Tab-separated table of C-alpha atoms and ligand atoms in Angstrom:
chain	number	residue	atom	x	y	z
F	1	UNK	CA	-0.186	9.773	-9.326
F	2	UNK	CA	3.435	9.915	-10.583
F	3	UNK	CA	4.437	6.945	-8.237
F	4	UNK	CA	1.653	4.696	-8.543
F	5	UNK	CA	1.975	5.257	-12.375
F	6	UNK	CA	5.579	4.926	-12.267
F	7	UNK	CA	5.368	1.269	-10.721
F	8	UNK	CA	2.198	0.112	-13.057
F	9	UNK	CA	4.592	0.904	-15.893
F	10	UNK	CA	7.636	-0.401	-14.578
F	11	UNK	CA	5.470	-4.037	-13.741
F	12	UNK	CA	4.966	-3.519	-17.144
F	13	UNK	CA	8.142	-3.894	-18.427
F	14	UNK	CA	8.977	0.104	-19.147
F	15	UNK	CA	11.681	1.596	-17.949
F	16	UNK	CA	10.713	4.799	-16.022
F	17	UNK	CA	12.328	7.451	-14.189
F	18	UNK	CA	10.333	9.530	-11.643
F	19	UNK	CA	11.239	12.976	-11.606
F	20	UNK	CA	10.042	14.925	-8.203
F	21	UNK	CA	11.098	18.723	-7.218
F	22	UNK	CA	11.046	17.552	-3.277
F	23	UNK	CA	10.857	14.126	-2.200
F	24	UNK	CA	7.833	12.056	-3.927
F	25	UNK	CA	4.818	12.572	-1.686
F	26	UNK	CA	5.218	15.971	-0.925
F	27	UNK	CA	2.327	17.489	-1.718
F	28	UNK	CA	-1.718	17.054	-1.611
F	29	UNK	CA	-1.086	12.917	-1.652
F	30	UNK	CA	0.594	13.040	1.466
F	31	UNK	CA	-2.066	15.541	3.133
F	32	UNK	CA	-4.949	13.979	2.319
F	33	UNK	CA	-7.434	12.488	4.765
F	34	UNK	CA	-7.773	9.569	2.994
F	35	UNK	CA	-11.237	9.065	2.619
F	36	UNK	CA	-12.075	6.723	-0.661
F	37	UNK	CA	-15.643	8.179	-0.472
F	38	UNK	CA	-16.967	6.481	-3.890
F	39	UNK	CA	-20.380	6.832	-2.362
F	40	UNK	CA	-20.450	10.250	-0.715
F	41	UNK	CA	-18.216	11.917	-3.506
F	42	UNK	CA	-21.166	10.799	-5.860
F	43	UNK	CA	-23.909	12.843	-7.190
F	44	UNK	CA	-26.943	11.203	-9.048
F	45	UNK	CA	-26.371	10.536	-12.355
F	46	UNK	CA	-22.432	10.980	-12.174
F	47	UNK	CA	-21.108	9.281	-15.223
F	48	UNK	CA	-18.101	8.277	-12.980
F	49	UNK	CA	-20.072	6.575	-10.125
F	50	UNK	CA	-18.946	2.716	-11.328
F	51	UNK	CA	-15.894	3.770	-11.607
F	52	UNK	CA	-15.627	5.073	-8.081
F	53	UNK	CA	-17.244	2.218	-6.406
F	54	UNK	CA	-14.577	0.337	-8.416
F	55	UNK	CA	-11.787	2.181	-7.466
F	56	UNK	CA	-13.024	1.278	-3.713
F	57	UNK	CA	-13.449	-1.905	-4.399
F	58	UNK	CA	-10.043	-2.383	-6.162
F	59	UNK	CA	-7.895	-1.080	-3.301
F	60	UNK	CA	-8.563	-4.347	-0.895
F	61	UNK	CA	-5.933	-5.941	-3.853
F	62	UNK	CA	-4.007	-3.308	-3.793
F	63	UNK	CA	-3.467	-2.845	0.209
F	64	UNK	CA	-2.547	-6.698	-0.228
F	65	UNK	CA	-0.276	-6.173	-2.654
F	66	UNK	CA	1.843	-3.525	-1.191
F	67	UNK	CA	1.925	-5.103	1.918
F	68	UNK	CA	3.122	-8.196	0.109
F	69	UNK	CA	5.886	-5.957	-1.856
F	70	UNK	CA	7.056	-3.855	1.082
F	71	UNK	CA	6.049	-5.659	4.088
F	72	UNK	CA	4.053	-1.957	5.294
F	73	UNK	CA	0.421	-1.379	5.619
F	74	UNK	CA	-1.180	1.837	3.831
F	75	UNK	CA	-3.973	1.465	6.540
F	76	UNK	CA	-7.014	0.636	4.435
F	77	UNK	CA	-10.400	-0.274	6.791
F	78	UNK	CA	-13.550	-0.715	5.515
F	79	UNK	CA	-14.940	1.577	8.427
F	80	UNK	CA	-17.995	2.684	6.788
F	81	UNK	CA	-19.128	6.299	6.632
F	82	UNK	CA	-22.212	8.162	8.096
F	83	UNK	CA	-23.562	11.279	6.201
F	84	UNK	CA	-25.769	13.246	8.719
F	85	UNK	CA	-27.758	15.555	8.922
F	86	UNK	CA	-28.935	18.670	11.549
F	87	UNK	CA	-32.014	20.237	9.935
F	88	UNK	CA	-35.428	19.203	7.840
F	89	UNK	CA	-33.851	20.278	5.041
F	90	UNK	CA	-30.437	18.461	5.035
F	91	UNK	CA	-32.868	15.542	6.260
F	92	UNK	CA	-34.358	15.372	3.179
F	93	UNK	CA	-31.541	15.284	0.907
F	94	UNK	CA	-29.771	12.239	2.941
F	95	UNK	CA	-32.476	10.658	2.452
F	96	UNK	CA	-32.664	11.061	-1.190
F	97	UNK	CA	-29.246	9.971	-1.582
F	98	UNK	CA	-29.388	6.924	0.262
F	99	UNK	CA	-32.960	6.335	-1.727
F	100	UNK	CA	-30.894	6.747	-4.817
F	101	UNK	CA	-28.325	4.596	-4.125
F	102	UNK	CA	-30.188	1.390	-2.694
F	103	UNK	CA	-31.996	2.025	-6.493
F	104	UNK	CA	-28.639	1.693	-7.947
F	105	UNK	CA	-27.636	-1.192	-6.263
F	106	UNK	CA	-25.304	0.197	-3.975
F	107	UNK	CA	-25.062	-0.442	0.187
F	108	UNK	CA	-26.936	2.527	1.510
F	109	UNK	CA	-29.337	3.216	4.536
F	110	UNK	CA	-31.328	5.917	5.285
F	111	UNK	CA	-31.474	6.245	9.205
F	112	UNK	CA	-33.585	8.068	12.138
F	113	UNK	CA	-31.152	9.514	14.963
F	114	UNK	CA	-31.489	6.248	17.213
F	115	UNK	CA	-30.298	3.982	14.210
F	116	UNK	CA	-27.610	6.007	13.226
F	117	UNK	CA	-25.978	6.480	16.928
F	118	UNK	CA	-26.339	2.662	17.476
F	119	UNK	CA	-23.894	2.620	14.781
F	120	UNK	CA	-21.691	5.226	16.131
F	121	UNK	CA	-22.409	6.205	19.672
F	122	UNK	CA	-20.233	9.416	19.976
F	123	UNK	CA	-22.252	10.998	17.206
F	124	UNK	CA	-24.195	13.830	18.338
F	125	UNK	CA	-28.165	13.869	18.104
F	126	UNK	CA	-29.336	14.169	14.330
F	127	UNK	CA	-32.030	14.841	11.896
F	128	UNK	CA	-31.491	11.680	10.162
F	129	UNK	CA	-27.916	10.370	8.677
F	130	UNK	CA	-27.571	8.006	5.691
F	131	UNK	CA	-25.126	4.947	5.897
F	132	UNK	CA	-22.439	4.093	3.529
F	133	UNK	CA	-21.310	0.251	4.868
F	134	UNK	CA	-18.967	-0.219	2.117
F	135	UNK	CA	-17.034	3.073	2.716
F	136	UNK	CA	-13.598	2.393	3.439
F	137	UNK	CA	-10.123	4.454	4.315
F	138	UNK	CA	-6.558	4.600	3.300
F	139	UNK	CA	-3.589	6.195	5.884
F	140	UNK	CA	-1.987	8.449	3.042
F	141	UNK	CA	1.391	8.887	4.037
F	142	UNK	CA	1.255	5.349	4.911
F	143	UNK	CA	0.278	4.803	1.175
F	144	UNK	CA	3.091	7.023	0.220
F	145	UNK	CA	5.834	5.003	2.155
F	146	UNK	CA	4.583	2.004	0.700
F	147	UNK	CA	4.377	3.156	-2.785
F	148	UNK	CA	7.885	4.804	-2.363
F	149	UNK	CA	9.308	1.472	-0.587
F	150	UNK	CA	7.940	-0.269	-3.706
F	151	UNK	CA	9.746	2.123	-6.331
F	152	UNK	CA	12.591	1.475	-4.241
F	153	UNK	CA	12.615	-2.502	-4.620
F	154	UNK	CA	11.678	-1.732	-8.393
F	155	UNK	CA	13.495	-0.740	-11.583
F	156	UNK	CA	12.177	2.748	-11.023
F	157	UNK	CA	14.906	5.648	-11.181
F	158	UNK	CA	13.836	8.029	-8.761
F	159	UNK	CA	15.403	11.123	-9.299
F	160	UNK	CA	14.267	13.498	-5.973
F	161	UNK	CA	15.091	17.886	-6.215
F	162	UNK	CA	14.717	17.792	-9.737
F	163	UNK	CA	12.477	20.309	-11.283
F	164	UNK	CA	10.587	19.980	-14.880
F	165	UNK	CA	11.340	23.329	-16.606
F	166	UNK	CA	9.170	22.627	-19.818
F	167	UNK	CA	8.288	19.712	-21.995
F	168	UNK	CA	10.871	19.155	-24.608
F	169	UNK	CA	8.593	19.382	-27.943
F	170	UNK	CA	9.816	18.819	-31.569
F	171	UNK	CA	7.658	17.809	-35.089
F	172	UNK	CA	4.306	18.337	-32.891
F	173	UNK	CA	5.240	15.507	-30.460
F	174	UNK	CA	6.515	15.500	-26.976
F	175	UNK	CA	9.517	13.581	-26.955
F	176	UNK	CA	10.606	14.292	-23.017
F	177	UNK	CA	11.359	16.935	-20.758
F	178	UNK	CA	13.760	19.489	-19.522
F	179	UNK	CA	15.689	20.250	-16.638
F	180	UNK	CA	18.172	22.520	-15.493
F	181	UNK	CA	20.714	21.786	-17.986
F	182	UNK	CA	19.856	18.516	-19.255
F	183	UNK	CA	17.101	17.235	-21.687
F	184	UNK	CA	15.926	13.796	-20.813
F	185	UNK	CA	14.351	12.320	-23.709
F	186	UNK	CA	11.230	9.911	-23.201
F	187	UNK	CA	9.103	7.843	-25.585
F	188	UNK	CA	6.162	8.652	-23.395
F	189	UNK	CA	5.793	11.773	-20.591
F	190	UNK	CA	3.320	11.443	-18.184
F	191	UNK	CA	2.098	14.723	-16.384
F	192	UNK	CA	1.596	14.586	-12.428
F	193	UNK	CA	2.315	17.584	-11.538
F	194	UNK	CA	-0.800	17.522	-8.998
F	195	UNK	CA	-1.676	21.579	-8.432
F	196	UNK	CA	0.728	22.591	-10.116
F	197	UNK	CA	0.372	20.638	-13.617
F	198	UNK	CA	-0.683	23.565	-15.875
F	199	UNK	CA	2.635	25.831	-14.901
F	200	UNK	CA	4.923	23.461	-16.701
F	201	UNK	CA	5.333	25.154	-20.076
F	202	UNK	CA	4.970	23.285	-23.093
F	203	UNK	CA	1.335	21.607	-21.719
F	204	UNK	CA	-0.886	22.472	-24.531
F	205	UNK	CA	-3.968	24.990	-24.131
F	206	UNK	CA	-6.488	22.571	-25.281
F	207	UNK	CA	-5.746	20.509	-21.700
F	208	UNK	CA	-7.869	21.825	-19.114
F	209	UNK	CA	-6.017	24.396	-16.661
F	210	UNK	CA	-5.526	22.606	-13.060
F	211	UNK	CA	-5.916	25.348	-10.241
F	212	UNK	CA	-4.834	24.909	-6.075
F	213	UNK	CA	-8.196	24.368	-4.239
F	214	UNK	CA	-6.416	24.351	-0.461
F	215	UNK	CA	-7.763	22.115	2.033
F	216	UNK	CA	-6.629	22.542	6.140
F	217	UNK	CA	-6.837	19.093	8.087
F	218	UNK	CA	-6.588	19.017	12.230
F	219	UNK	CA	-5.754	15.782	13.336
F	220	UNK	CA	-7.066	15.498	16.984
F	221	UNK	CA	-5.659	12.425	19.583
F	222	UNK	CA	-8.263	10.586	21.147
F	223	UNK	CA	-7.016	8.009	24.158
F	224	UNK	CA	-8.643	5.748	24.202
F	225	UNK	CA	-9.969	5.735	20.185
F	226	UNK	CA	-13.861	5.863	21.010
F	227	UNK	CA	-14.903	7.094	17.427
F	228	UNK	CA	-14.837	4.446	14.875
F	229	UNK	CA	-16.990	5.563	12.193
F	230	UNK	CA	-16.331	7.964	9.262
F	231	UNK	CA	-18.815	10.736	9.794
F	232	UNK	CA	-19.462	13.782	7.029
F	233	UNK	CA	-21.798	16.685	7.798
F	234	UNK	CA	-22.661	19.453	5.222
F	235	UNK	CA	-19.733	21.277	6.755
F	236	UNK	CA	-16.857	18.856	7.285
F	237	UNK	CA	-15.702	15.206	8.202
F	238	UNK	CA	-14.494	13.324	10.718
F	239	UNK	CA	-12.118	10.260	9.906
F	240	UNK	CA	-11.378	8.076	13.001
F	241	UNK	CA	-8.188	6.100	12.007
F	242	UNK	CA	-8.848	3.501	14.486
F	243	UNK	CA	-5.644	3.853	16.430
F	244	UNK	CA	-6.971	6.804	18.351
F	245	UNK	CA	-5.795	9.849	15.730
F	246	UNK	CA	-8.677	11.336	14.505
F	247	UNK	CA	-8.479	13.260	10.720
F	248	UNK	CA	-10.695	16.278	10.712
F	249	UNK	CA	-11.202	18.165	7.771
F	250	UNK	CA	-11.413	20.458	5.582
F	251	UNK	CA	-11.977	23.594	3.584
F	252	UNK	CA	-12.401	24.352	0.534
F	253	UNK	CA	-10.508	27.467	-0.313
F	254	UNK	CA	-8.614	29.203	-3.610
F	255	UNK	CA	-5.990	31.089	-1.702
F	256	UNK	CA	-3.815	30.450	-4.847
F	257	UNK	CA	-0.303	28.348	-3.447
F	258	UNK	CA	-0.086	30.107	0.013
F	259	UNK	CA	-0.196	27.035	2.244
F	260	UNK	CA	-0.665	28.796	5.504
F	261	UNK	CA	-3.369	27.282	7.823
F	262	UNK	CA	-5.482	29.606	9.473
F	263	UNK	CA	-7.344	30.197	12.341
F	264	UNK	CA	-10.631	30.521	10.233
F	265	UNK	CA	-9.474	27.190	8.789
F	266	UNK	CA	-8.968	25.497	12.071
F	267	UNK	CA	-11.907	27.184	13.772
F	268	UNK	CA	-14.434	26.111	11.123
F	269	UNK	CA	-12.644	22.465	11.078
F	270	UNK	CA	-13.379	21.967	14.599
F	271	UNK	CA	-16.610	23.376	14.928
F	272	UNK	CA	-18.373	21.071	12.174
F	273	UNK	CA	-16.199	17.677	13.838
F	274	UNK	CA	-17.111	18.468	17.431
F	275	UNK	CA	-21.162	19.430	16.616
F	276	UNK	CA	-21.118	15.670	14.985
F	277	UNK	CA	-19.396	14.192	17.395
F	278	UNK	CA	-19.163	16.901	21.111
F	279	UNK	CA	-16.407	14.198	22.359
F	280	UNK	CA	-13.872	15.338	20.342
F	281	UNK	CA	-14.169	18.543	22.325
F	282	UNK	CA	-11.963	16.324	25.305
F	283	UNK	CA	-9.436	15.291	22.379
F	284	UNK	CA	-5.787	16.575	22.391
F	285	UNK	CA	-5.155	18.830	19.496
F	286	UNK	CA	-2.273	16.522	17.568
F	287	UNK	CA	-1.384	17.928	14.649
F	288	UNK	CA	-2.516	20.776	11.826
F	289	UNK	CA	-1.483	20.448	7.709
F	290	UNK	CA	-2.629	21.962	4.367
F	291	UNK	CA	-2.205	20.968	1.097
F	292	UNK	CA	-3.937	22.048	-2.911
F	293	UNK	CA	-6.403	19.394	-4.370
F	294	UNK	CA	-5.986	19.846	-8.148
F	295	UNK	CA	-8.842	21.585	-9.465
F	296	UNK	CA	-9.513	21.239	-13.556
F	297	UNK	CA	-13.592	22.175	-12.837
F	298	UNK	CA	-16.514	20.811	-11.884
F	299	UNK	CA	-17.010	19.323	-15.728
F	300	UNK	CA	-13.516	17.251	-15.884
F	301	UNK	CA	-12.967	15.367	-12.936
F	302	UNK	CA	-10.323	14.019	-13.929
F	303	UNK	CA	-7.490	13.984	-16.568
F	304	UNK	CA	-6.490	11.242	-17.273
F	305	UNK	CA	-4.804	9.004	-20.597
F	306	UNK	CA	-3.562	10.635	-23.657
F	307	UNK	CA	-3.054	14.209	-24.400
F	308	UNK	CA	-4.033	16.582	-27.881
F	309	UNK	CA	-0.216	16.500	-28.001
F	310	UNK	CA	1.155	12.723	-28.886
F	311	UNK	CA	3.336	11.533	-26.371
F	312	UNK	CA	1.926	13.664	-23.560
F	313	UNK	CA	-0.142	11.641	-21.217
F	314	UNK	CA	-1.985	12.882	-18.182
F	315	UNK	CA	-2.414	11.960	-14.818
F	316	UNK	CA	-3.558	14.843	-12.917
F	317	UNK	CA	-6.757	17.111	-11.875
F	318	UNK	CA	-8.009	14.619	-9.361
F	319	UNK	CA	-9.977	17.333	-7.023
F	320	UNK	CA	-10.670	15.397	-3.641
F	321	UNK	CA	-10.719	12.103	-4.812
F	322	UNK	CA	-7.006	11.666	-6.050
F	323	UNK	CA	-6.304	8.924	-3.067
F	324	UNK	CA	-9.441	7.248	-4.386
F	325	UNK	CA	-8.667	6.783	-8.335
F	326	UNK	CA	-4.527	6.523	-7.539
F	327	UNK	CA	-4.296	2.920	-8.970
F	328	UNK	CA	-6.840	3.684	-11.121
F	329	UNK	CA	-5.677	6.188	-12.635
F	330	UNK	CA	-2.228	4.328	-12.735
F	331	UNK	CA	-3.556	1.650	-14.685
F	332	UNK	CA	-6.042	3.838	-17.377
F	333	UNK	CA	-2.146	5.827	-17.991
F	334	UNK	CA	-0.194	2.559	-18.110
F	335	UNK	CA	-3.317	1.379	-20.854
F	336	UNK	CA	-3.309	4.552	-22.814
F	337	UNK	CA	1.010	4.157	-23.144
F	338	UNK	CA	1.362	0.494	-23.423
F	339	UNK	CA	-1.772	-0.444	-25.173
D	1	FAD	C1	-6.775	18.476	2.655
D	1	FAD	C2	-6.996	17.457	1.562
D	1	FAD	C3	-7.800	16.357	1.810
D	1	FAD	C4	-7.993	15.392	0.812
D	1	FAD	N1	-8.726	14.280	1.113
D	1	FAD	C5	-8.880	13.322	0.178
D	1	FAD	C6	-9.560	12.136	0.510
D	1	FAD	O1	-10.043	11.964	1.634
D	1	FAD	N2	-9.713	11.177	-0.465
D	1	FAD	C7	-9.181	11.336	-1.716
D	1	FAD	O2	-9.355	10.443	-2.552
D	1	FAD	N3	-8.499	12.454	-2.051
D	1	FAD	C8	-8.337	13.447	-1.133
D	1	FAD	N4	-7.659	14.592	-1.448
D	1	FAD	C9	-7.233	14.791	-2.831
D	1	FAD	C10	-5.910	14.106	-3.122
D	1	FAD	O3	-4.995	14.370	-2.081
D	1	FAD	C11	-5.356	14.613	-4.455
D	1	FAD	O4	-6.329	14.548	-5.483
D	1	FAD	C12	-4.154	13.755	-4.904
D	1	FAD	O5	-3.280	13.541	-3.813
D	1	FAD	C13	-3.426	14.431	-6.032
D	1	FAD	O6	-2.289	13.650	-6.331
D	1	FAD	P1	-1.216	14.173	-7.359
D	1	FAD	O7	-0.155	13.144	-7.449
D	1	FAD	O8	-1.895	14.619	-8.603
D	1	FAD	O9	-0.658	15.546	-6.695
D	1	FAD	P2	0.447	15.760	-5.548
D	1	FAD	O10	0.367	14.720	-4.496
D	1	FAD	O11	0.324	17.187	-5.138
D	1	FAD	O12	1.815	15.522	-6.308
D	1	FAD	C14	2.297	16.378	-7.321
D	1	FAD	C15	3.810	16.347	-7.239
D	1	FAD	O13	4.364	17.016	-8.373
D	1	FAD	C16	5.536	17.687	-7.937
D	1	FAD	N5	5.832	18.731	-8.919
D	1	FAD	C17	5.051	19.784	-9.248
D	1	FAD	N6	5.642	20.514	-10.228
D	1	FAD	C18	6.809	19.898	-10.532
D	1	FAD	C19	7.862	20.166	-11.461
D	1	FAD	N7	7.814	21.213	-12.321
D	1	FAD	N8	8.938	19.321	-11.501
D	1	FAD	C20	9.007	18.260	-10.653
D	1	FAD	N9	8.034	17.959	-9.763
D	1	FAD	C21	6.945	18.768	-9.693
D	1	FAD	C22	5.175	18.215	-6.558
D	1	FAD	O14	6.324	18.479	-5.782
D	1	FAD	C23	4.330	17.076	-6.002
D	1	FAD	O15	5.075	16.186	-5.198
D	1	FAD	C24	-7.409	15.562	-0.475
D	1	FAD	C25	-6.609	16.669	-0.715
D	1	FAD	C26	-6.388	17.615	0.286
D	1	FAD	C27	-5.482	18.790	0.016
């Protein structure tokens, strides 16, 4: 959030310094699988939907545009996404939500097993599966080095180890932050502090508190790449990145920040990506991760745009969908601070 937001304001004409503890992209952004799941993140009636299947749509422009900046790719493929289903009763919801969907005019078919494995034949035998088409993917820390390769060729300061120790506050607005030792004074602050946005002091109690949700990834390598579909189950997913790695993911767990990953995590993981699709059992075992989705509840989705305290704008509480609304996001803050 901080870097996309950083180089919407700086195209802007603002001059904006990006303050990171680590090195930008440390965290949950990096981690992520990548998935920009407008459809299958969507319940009925979600007030956000068109903004999600905008989001997705927007992205094509923004691969393009990044590429065209920094000469890298962030990896974005319009792969397409199965949600399946094992028994009668997850049967029946698939195909409610693909019945839902064609109804709102979105790309969405619901399937009986020999439909669904024409379209991906490594997926095990299911009850039924709906199909997202228009489901795409980004390669995170591909997105990252692009973003960061950007900043670089930008007007951006990045300033990299620095930690926020509060928001500098005077006369009921926020007029910067501090550091260690130094106040840096700001007409506008923007908060992206991802998981861990609501232990900067100064952030006012009316702003929803952001908590760590951890999620564990496996990546498996698969050589040859056979899988080329995105497939979700009611237990995990399974994001083939084309060039044979293989994202697997994820829990779901409030282990405050302890970023260990466990062999519960890794266990569960690979049990829900090999039932869907039992070749991944032959796949080497590349890499594990974990990172903390920023949680702010299942009522505010997001925060995003001005604060109750003037001069305090937010960017944070994304959940799993922060890859999704990045330039989104990016462009509602750059709105709410430049008009
Ligand atoms: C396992 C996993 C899978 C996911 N999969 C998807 C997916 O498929 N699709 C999707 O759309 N989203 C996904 N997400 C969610 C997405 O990764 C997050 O919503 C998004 O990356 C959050 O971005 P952020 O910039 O708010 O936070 P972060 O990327 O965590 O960045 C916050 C930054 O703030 C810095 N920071 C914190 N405190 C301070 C301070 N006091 N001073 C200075 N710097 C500070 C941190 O070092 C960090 O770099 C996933 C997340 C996880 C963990």
């Amino acid at each position: 959030m901080g870097c996309a937001t950083a180089l919407a304001l700086e195209a802007r004409g603002a001059d904006v310094v990006l303050l990171e503890r680590s090195v930008p992209g440390a965290e949950a952004s990096s981690a992520a699988a990548g998935i920009l799941g407008a459809q299958v993140e969507s319940r009925e009636g979600s007030a956000l939907l068109e903004t999600f299947v905008r989001a997705r749509a927007d992205y094509a422009g923004w691969a393009a545009e990044l590429r065209e900046r920094t000469g890298l790719d962030i990896g974005y493929r319009v792969s397409g996404m199965l949600r399946v289903a094992f028994t009668e009763e997850e049967a029946n919801d698939v195909g409610k939500t693909a019945a839902w969907q064609s109804a709102a005019g979105l790309r969405a078919e619901s399937l009986d097993d020999g439909q669904a494995r024409a379209i991906e034949p490594m997926l095990a035998p299911v009850a039924r599966a709906a199909y997202f088409p228009d489901e795409a993917q980004v390669d995170p820390r591909a997105l990252l080095r692009a973003l960061v390769a950007g900043i670089a060729r930008s007007r951006v300061v990045v300033r990299s180890g620095v930690v926020v120790q509060r928001l500098a506050e005077t006369d009921g607005r926020c007029r910067g932050v501090v550091l260690d030792g130094e106040t840096l004074e700001a007409d506008a602050t923007v908060l992206a502090a991802g998981s861990w946005s609501s232990l900067v002091p100064g952030v006012p109690d009316a702003v929803p508190r952001v908590v760590p949700v951890r999620g564990q990834i496996v990546q498996l390598d698969e050589r040859p790449p056979r899988v080329r579909t995105m497939v979700k189950t009611a237990a995990g997913y399974v994001v083939p990145r084309g060039d044979g790695r293989v994202v697997c993911g994820s829990t779901m767990e409030h282990a405050g920040y302890a970023s260990a990953v466990t062999a519960g995590g890794v266990r569960a993981i690979l049990d829900a990506a090999i039932r869907a699709v039992p070749s991944l059992a032959g796949a080497e075992l590349g890499a594990t991760w974990s990172s903390f989705r920023p949680y702010a509840g299942e009522e505010t989705p997001w925060l995003v745009g001005a604060s109750p305290l003037p001069g305090l704008f937010l960017a944070t509480g994304h959940h799993r969908n922060g890859i999704l609304l990045a330039k989104t996001t990016a462009d509602r803050v750059t709105a709410a601070i430049l008009g």
